[in-house]
PDB file of C-alpha atoms in Angstrom:
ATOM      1  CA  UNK A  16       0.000   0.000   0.000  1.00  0.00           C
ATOM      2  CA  UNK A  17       1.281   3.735  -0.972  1.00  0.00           C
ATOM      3  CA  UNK A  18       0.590   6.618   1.568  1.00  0.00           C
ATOM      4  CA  UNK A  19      -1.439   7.320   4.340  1.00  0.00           C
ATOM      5  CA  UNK A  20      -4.781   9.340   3.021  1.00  0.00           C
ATOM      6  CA  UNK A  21      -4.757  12.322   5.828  1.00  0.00           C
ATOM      7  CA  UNK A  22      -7.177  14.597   4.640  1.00  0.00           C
ATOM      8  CA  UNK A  23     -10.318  13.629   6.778  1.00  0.00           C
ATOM      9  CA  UNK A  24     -12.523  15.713   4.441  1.00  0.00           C
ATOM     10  CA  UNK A  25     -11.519  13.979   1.322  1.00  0.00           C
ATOM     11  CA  UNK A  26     -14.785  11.677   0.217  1.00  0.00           C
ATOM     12  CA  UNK A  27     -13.751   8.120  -0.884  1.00  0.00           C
ATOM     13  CA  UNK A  28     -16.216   6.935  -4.156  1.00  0.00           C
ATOM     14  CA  UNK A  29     -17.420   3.131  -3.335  1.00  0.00           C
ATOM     15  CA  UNK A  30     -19.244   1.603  -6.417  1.00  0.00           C
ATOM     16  CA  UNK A  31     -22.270  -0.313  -5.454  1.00  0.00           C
ATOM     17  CA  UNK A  32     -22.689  -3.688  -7.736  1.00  0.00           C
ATOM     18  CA  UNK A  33     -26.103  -4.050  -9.117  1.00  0.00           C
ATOM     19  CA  UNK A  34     -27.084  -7.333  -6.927  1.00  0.00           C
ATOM     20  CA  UNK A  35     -26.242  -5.178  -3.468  1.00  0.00           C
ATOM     21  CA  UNK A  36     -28.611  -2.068  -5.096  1.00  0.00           C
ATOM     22  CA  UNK A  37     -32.908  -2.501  -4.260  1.00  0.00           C
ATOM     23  CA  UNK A  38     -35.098   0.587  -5.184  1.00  0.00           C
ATOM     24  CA  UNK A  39     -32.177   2.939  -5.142  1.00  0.00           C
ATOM     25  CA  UNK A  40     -30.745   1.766  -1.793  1.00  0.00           C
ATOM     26  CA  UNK A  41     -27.324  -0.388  -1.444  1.00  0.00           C
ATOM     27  CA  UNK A  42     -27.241  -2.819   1.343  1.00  0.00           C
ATOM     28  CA  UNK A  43     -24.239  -2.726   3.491  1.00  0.00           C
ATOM     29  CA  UNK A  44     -21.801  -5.019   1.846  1.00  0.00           C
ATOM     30  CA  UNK A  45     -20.222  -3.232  -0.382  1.00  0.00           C
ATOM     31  CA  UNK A  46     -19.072  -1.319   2.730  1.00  0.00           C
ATOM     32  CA  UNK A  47     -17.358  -4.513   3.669  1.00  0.00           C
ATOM     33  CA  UNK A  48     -14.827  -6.231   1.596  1.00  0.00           C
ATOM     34  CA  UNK A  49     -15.328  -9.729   0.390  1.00  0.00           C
ATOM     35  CA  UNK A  50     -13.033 -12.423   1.153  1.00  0.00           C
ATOM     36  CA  UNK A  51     -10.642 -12.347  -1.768  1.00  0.00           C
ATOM     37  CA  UNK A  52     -10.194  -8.914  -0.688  1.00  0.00           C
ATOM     38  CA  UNK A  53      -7.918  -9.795   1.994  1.00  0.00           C
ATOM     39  CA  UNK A  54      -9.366  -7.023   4.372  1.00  0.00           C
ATOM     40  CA  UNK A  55      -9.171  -4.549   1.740  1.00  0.00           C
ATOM     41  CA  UNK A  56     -11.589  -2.434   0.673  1.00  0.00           C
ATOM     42  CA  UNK A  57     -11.648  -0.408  -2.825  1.00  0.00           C
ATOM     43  CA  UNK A  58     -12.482   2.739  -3.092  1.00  0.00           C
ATOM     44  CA  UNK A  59     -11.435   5.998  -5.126  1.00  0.00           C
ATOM     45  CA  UNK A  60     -10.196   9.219  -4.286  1.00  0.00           C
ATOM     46  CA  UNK A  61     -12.088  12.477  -4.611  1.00  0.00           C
ATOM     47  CA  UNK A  62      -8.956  14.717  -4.814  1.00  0.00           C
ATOM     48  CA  UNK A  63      -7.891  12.605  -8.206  1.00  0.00           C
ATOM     49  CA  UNK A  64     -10.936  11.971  -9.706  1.00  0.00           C
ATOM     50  CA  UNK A  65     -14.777  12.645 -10.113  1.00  0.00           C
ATOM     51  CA  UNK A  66     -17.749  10.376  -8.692  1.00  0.00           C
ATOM     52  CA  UNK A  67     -18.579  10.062 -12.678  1.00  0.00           C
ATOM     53  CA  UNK A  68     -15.123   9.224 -13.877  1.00  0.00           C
ATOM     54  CA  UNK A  69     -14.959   6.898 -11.164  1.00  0.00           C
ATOM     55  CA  UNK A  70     -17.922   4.724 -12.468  1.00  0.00           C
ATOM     56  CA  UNK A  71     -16.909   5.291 -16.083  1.00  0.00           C
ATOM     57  CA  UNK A  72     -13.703   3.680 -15.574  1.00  0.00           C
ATOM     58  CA  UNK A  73     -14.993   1.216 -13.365  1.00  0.00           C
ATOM     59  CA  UNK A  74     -17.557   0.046 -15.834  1.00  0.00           C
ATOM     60  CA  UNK A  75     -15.225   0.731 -18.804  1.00  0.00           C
ATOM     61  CA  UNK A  76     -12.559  -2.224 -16.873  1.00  0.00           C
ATOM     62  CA  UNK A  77     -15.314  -4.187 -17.549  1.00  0.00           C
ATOM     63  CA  UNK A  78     -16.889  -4.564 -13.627  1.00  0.00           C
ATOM     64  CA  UNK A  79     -20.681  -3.451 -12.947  1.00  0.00           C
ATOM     65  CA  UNK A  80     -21.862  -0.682 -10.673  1.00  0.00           C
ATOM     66  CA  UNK A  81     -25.631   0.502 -10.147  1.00  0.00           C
ATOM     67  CA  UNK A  82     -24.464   3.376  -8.536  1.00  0.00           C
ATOM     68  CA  UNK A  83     -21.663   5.519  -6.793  1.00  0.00           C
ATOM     69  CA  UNK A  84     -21.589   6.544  -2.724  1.00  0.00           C
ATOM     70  CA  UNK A  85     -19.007   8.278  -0.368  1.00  0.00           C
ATOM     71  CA  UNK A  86     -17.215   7.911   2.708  1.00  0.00           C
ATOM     72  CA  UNK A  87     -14.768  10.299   3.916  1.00  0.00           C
ATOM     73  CA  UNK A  88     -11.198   9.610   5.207  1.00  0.00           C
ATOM     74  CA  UNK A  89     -12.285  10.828   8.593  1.00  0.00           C
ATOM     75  CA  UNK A  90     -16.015   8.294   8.454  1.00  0.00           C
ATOM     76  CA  UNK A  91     -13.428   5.537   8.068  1.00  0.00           C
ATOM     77  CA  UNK A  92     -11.246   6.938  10.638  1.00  0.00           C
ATOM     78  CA  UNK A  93     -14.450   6.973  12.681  1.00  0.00           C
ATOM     79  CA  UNK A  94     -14.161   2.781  12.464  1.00  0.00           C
ATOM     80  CA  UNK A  95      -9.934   2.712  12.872  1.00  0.00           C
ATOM     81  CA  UNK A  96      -9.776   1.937   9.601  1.00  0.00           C
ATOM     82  CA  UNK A  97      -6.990   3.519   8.053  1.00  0.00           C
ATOM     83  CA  UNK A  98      -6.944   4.522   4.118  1.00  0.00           C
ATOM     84  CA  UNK A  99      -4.190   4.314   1.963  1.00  0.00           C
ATOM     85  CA  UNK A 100      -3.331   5.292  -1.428  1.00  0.00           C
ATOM     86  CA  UNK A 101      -3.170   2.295  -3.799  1.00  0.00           C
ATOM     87  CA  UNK A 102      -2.874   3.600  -7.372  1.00  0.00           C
ATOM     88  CA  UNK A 103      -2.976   0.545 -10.004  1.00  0.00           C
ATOM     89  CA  UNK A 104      -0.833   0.651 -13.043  1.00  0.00           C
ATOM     90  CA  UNK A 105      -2.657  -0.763 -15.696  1.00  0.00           C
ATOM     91  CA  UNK A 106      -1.345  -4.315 -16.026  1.00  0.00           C
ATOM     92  CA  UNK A 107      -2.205  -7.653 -16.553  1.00  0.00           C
ATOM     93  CA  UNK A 108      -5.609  -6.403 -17.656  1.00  0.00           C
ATOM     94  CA  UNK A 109      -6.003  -4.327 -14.953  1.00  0.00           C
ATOM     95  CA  UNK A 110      -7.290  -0.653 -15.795  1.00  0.00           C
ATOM     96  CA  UNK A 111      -4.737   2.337 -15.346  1.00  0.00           C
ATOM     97  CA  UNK A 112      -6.407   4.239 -12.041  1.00  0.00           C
ATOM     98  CA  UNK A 113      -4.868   6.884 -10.390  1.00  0.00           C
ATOM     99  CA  UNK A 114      -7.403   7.368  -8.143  1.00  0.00           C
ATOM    100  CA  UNK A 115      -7.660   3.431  -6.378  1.00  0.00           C
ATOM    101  CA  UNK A 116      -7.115   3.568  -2.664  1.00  0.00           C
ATOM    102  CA  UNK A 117      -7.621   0.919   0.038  1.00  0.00           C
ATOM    103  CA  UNK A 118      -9.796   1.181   3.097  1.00  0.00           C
ATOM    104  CA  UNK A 119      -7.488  -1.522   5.657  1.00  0.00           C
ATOM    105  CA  UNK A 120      -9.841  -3.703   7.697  1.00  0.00           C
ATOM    106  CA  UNK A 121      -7.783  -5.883   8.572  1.00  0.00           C
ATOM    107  CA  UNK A 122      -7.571  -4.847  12.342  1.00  0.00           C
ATOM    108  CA  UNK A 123     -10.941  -6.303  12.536  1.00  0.00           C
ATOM    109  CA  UNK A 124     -12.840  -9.062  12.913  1.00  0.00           C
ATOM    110  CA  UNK A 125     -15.829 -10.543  10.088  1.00  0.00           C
ATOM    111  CA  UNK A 126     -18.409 -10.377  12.487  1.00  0.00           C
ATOM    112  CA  UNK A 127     -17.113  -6.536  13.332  1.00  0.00           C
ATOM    113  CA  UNK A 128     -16.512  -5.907   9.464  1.00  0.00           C
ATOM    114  CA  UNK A 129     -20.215  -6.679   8.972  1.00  0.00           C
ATOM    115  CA  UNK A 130     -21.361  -4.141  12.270  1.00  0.00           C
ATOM    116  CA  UNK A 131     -18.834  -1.352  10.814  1.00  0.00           C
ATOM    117  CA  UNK A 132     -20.357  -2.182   7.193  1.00  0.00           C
ATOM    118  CA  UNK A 133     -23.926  -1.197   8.482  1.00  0.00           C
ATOM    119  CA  UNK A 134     -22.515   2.137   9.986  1.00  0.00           C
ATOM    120  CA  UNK A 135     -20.312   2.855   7.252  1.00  0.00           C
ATOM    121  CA  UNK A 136     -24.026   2.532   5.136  1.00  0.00           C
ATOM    122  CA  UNK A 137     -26.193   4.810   7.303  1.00  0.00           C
ATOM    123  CA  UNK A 138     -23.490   7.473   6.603  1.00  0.00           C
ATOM    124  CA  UNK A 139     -23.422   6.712   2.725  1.00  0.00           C
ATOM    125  CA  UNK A 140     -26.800   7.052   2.621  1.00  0.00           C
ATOM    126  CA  UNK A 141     -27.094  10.384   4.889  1.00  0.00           C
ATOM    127  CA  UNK A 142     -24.329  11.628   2.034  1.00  0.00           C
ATOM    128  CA  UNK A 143     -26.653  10.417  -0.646  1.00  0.00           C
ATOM    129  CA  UNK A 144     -26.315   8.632  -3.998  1.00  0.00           C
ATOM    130  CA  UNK A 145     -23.028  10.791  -6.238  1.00  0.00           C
ATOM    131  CA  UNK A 146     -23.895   9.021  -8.525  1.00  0.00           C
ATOM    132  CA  UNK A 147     -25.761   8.647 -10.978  1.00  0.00           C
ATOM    133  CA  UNK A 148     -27.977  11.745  -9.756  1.00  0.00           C
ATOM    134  CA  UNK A 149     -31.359  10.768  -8.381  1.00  0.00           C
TER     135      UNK A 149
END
């Protein structure tokens, strides 16, 4: 992982796959990362790049998103989970993005992954959809 994100106020973009998105709500796991992401959450940096952009090249790598939310450095904080940068090169069919940070879980458990998950949610939410715009 690169640097430490500081910036509490910068908002981290989390696309929200279609089969986690009902009537224009996500549930909470894609606040949570998935086993193969070895505690590692994906998420994309305001300061670099717009919540559009973000799900453009997202979708353009060939992955599906229903729709776009935010957490800030400092929400995560919130949780002790630390963000860092994690730009990807564009390799081994892997899109070039500047942008991709990591939000580390790994100093927690599943069971409080899935309790931070539903937090990390109820703040998306109070943030609101980026988007597409509702």
């Amino acid at each position: 992982m690169g640097d430490k994100l500081i910036d509490g106020a910068e908002v981290l973009f989390r696309q929200v796959h279609p089969r986690f998105y009902e009537n224009g709500v996500p549930s909470s796991q894609p606040f949570k990362p998935t086993d193969k992401d070895q505690n590692l959450l994906s998420v994309d940096r305001s300061s670099i790049v717009s919540a559009e952009d973000a799900h453009v090249n997202y979708v353009n790598g060939g992955f599906q998103s229903s729709a776009v939310f935010g957490l800030t450095v400092a929400e995560f904080g919130y949780e002790a989970i630390d963000c860092h940068s994690s730009p990807l090169d564009g390799t081994n069919g892997v899109p070039k993005n500047p942008a991709h940070s990591h939000a580390d879980y790994s100093p927690h458990t599943s069971s409080r992954q899935k309790n931070i998950a539903k937090r990390l949610k109820i703040r998306a939410l109070a943030r609101g959809q980026l988007h597409p715009p509702k």
